[in-house]
PDB file of C-alpha atoms and ligand atoms in Angstrom:
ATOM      1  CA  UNK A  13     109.927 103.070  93.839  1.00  0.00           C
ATOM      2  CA  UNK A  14     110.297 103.221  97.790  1.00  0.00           C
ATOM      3  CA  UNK A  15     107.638 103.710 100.325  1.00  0.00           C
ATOM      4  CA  UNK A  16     107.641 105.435 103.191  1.00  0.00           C
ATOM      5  CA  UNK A  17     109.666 103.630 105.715  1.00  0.00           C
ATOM      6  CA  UNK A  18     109.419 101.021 103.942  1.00  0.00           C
ATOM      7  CA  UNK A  19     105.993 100.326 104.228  1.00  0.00           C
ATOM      8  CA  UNK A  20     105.899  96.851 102.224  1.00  0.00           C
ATOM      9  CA  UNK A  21     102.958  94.659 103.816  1.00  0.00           C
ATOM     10  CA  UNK A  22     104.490  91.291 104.361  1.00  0.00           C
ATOM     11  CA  UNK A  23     102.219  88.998 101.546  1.00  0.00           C
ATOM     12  CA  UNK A  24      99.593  86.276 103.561  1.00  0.00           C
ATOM     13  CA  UNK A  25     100.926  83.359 102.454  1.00  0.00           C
ATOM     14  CA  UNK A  26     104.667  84.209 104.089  1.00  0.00           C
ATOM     15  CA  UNK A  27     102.844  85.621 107.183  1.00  0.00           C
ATOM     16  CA  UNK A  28     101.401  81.806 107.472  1.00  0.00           C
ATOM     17  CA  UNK A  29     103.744  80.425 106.385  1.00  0.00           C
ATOM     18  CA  UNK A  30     106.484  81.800 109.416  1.00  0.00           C
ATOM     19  CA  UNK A  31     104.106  81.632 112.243  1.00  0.00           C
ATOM     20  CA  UNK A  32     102.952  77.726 111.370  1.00  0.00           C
ATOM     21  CA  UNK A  33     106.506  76.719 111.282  1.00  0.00           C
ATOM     22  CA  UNK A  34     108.573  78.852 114.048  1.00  0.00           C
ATOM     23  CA  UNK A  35     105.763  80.152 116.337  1.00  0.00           C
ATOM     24  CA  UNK A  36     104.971  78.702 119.302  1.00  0.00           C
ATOM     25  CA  UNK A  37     101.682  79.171 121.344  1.00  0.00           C
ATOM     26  CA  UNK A  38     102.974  80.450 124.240  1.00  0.00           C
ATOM     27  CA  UNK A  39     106.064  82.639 122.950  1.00  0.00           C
ATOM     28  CA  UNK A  40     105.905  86.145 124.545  1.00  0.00           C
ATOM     29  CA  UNK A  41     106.543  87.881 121.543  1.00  0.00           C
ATOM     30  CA  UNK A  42     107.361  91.670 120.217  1.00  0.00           C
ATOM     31  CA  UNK A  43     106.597  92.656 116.589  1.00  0.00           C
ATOM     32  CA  UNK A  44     108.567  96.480 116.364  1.00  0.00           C
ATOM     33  CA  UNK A  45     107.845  96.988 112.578  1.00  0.00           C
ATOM     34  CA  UNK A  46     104.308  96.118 113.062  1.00  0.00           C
ATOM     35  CA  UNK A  47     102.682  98.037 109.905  1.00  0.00           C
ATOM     36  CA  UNK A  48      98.589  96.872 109.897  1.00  0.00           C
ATOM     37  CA  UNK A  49      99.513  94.818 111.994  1.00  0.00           C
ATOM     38  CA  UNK A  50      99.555  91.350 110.305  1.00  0.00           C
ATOM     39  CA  UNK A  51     101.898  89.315 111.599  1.00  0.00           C
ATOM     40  CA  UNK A  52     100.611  90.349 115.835  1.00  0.00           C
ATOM     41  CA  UNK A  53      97.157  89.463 114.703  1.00  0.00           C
ATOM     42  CA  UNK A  54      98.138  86.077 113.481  1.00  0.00           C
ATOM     43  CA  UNK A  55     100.437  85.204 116.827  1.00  0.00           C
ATOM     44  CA  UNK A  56      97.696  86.262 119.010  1.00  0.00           C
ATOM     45  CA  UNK A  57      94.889  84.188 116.981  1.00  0.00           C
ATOM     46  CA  UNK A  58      97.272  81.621 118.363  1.00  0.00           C
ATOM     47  CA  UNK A  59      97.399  82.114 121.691  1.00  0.00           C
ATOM     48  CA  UNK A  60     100.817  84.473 122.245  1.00  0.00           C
ATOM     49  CA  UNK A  61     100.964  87.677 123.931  1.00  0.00           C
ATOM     50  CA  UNK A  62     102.133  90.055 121.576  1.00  0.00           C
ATOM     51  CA  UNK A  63     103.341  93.724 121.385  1.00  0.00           C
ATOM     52  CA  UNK A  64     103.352  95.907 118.674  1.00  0.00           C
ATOM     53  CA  UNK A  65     105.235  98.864 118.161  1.00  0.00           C
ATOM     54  CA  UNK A  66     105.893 100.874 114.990  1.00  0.00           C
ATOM     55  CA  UNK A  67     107.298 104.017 113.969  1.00  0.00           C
ATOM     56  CA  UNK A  68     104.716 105.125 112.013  1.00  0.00           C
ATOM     57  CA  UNK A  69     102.820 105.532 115.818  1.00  0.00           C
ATOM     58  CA  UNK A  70     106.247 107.232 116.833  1.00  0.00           C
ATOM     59  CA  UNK A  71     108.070 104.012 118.391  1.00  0.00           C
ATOM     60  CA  UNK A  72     111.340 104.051 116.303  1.00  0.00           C
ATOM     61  CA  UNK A  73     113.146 100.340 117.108  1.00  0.00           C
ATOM     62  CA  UNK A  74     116.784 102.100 117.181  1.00  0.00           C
ATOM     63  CA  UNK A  75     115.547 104.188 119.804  1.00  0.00           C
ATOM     64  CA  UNK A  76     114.916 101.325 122.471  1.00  0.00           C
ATOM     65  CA  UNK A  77     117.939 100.026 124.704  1.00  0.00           C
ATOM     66  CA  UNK A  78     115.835  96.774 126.048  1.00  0.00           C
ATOM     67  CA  UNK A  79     113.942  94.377 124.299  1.00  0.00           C
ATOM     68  CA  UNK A  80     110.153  94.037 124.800  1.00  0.00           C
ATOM     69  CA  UNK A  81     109.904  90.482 124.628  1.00  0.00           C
ATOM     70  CA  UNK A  82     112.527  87.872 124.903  1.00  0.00           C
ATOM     71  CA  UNK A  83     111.207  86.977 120.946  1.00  0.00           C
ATOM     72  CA  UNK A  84     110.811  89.255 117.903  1.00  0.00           C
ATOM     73  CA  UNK A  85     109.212  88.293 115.013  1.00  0.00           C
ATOM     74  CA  UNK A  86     108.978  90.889 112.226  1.00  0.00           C
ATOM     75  CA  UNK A  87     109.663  92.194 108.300  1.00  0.00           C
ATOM     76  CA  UNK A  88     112.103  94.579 109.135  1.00  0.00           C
ATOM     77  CA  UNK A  89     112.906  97.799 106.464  1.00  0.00           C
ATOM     78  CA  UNK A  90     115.265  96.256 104.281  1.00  0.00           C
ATOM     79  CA  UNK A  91     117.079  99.440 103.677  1.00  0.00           C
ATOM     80  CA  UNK A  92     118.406  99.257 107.658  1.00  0.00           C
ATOM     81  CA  UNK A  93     118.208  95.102 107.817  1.00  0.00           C
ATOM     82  CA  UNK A  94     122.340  94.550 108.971  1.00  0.00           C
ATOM     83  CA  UNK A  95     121.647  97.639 111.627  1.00  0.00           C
ATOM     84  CA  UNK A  96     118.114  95.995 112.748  1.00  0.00           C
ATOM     85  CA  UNK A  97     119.703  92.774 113.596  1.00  0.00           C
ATOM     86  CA  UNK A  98     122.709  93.591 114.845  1.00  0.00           C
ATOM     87  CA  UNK A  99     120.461  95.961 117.481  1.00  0.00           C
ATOM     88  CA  UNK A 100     118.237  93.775 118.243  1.00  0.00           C
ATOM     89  CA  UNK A 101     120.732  91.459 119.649  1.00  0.00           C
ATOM     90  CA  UNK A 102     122.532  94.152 121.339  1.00  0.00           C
ATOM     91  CA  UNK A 103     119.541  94.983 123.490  1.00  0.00           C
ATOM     92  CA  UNK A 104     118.921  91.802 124.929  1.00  0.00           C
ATOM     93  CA  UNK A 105     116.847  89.735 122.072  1.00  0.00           C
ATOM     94  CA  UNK A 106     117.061  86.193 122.512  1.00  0.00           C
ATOM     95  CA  UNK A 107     115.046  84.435 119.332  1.00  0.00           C
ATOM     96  CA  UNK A 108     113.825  86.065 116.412  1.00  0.00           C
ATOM     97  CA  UNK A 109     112.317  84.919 113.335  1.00  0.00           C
ATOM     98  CA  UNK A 110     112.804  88.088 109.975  1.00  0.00           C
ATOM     99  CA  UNK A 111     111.012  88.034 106.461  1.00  0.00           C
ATOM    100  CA  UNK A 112     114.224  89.265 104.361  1.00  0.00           C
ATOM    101  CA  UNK A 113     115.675  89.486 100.793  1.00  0.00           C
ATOM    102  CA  UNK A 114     116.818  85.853  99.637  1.00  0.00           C
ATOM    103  CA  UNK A 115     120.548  87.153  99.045  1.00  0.00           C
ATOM    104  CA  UNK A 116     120.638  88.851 102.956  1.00  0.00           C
ATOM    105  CA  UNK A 117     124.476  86.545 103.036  1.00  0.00           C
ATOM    106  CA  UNK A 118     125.411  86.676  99.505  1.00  0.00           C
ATOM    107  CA  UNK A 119     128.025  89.810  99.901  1.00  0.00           C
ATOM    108  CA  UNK A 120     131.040  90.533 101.696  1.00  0.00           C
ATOM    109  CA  UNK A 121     128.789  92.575 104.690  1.00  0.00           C
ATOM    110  CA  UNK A 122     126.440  89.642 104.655  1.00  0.00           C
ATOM    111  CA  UNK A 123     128.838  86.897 104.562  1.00  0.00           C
ATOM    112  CA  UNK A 124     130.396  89.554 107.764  1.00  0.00           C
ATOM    113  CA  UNK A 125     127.197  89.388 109.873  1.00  0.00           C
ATOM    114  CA  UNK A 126     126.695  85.439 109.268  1.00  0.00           C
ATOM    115  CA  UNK A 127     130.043  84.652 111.026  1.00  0.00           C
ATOM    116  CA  UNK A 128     128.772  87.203 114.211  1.00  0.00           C
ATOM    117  CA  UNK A 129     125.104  86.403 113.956  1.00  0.00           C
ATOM    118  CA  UNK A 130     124.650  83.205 112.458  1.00  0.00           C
ATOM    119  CA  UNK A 131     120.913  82.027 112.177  1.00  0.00           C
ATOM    120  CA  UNK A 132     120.079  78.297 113.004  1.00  0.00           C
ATOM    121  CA  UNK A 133     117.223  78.328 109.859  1.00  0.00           C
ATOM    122  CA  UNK A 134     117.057  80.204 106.913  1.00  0.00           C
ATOM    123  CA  UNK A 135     114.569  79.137 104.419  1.00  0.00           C
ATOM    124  CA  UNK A 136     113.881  79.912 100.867  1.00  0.00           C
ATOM    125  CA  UNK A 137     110.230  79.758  99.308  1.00  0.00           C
ATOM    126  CA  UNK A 138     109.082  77.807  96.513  1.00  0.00           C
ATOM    127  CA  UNK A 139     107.507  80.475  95.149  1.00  0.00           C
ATOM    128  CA  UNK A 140     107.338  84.453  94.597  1.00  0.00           C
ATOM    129  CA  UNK A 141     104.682  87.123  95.652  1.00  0.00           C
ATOM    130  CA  UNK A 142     104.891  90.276  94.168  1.00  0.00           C
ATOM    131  CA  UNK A 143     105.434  92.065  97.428  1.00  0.00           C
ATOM    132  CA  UNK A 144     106.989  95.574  95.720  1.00  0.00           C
ATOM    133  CA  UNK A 145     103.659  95.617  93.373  1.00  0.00           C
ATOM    134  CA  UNK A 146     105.567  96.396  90.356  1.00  0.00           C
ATOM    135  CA  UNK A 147     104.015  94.330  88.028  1.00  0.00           C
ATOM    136  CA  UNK A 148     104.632  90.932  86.141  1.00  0.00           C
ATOM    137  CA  UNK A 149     106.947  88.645  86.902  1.00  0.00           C
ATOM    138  CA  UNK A 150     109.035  89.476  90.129  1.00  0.00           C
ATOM    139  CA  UNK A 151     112.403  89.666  90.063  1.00  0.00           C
ATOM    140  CA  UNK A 152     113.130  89.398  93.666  1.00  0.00           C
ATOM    141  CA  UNK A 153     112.046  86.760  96.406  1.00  0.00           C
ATOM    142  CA  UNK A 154     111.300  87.200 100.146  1.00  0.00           C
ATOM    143  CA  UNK A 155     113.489  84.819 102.731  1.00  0.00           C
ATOM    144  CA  UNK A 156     112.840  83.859 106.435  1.00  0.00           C
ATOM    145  CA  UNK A 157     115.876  84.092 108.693  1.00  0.00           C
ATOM    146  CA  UNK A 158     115.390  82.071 112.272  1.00  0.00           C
ATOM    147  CA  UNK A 159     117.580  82.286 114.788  1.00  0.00           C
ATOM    148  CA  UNK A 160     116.904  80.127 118.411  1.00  0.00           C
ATOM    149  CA  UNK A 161     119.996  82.272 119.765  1.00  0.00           C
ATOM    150  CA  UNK A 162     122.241  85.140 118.269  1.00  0.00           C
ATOM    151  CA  UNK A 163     124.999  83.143 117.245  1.00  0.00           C
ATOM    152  CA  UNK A 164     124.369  79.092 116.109  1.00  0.00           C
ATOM    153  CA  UNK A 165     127.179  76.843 115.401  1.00  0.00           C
ATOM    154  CA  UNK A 166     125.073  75.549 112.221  1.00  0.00           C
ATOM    155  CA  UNK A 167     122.588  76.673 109.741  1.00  0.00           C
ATOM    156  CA  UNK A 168     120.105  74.775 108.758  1.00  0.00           C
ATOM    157  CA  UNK A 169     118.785  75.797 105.054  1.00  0.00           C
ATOM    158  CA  UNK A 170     115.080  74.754 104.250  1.00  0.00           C
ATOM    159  CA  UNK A 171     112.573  75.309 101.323  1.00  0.00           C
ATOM    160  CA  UNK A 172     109.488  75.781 101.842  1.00  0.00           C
ATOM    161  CA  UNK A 173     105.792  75.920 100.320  1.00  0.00           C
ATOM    162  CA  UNK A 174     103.009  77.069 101.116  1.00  0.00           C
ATOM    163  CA  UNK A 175     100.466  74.707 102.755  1.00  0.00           C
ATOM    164  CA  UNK A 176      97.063  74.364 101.407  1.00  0.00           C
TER     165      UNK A 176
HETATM  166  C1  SAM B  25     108.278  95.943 105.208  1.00  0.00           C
HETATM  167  S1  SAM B  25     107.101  96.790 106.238  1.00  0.00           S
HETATM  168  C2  SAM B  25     106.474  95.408 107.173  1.00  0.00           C
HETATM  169  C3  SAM B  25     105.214  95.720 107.932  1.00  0.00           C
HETATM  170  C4  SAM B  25     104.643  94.498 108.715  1.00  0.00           C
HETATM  171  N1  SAM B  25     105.604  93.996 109.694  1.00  0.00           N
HETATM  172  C5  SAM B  25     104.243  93.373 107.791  1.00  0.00           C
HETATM  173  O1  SAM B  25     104.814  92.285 107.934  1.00  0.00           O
HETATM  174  O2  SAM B  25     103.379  93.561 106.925  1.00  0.00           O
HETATM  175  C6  SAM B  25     108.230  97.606 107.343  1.00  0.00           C
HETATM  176  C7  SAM B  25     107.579  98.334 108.520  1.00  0.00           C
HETATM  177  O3  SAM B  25     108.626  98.881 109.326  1.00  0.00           O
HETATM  178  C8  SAM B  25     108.240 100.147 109.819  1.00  0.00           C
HETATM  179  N2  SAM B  25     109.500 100.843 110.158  1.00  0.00           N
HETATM  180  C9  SAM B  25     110.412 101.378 109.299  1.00  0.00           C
HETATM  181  N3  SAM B  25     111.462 101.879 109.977  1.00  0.00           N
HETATM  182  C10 SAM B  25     111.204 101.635 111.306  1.00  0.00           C
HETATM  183  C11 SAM B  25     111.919 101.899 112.514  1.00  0.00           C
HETATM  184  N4  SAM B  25     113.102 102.533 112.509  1.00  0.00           N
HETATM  185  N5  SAM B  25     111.352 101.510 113.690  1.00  0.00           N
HETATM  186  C12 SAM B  25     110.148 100.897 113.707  1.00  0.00           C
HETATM  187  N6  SAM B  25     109.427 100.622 112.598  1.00  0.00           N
HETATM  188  C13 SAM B  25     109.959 100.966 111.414  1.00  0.00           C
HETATM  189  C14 SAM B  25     107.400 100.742 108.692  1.00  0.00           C
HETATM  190  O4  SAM B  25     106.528 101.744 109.171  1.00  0.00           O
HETATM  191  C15 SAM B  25     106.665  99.490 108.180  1.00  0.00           C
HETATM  192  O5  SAM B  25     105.435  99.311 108.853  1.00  0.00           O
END
């Protein structure tokens, strides 16, 4: 089953999770997959200036040649993820934080882009949200991919939980 553009709502708890750990109040940020809007409205409950874009409100992200906002924070489509970050880098994005599959590195393309765009954090979760609503017990897990730059010497590799 595949949605429209990929229209997968990032679940709450990741959402919190992300912006309480890598958000900062005062990060100028741009959110270009924005879908209902989630993650903006949780960045600007904390004080950062946010823009939102989307395609579904006919602002495709390969179409821009300059970043927004020095910072993107977003759950990209998985079906274009390697594309989406290599662009994003290529047009003058300096930090960015992605909700992504937890195997993004394990194959030959992924272990490709980690030697050109190595993040400094990734972190796996302690836990699983159904976030493709099939059903029972899901068979795949969401990640969180943070870089502070688009290449970092090191990665740091983190597990996290949710806080209460
Ligand atoms: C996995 S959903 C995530 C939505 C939202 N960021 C969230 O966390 O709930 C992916 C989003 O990317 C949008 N999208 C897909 N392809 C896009 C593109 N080329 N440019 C901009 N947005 C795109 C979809 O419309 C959808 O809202």
């Amino acid at each position: 089953m595949s949605k429209m553009h990929d229209n997968y709502p990032t679940p709450v708890s990741i959402v919190q999770e992300l912006v309480r750990r890598w958000v900062l109040p005062d990060m100028m940020v741009w959110e270009p997959c924005a879908g209902d809007g989630r993650f903006a409205d949780t960045m600007r409950s904390m004080g950062c200036a946010v823009i939102s874009s989307d395609i579904s409100m006919g602002k495709d992200f390969f179409d821009y040649r300059r970043t927004l906002a020095p910072t993107l924070v977003t759950n990209p489509p998985f079906k274009h993820i390697r594309p989406f970050i290599d662009h994003a880098f290529s047009i003058g994005v300096e930090k960015m934080a992605l909700v992504c599959p937890e195997r993004l590195w394990a194959c030959k393309k992924g272990r490709e882009q980690f030697e050109r765009h190595r993040p400094g954090r990734f972190a796996n979760m302690d836990w699983r949200e159904d976030y493709l609503q099939k059903g029972g017990s899901p068979d795949r897990a969401l990640a969180v991919a943070m870089w502070e730059q688009p290449h970092s010497q090191r990665c740091s590799y983190e597990v996290w939980s949710k806080s209460s």
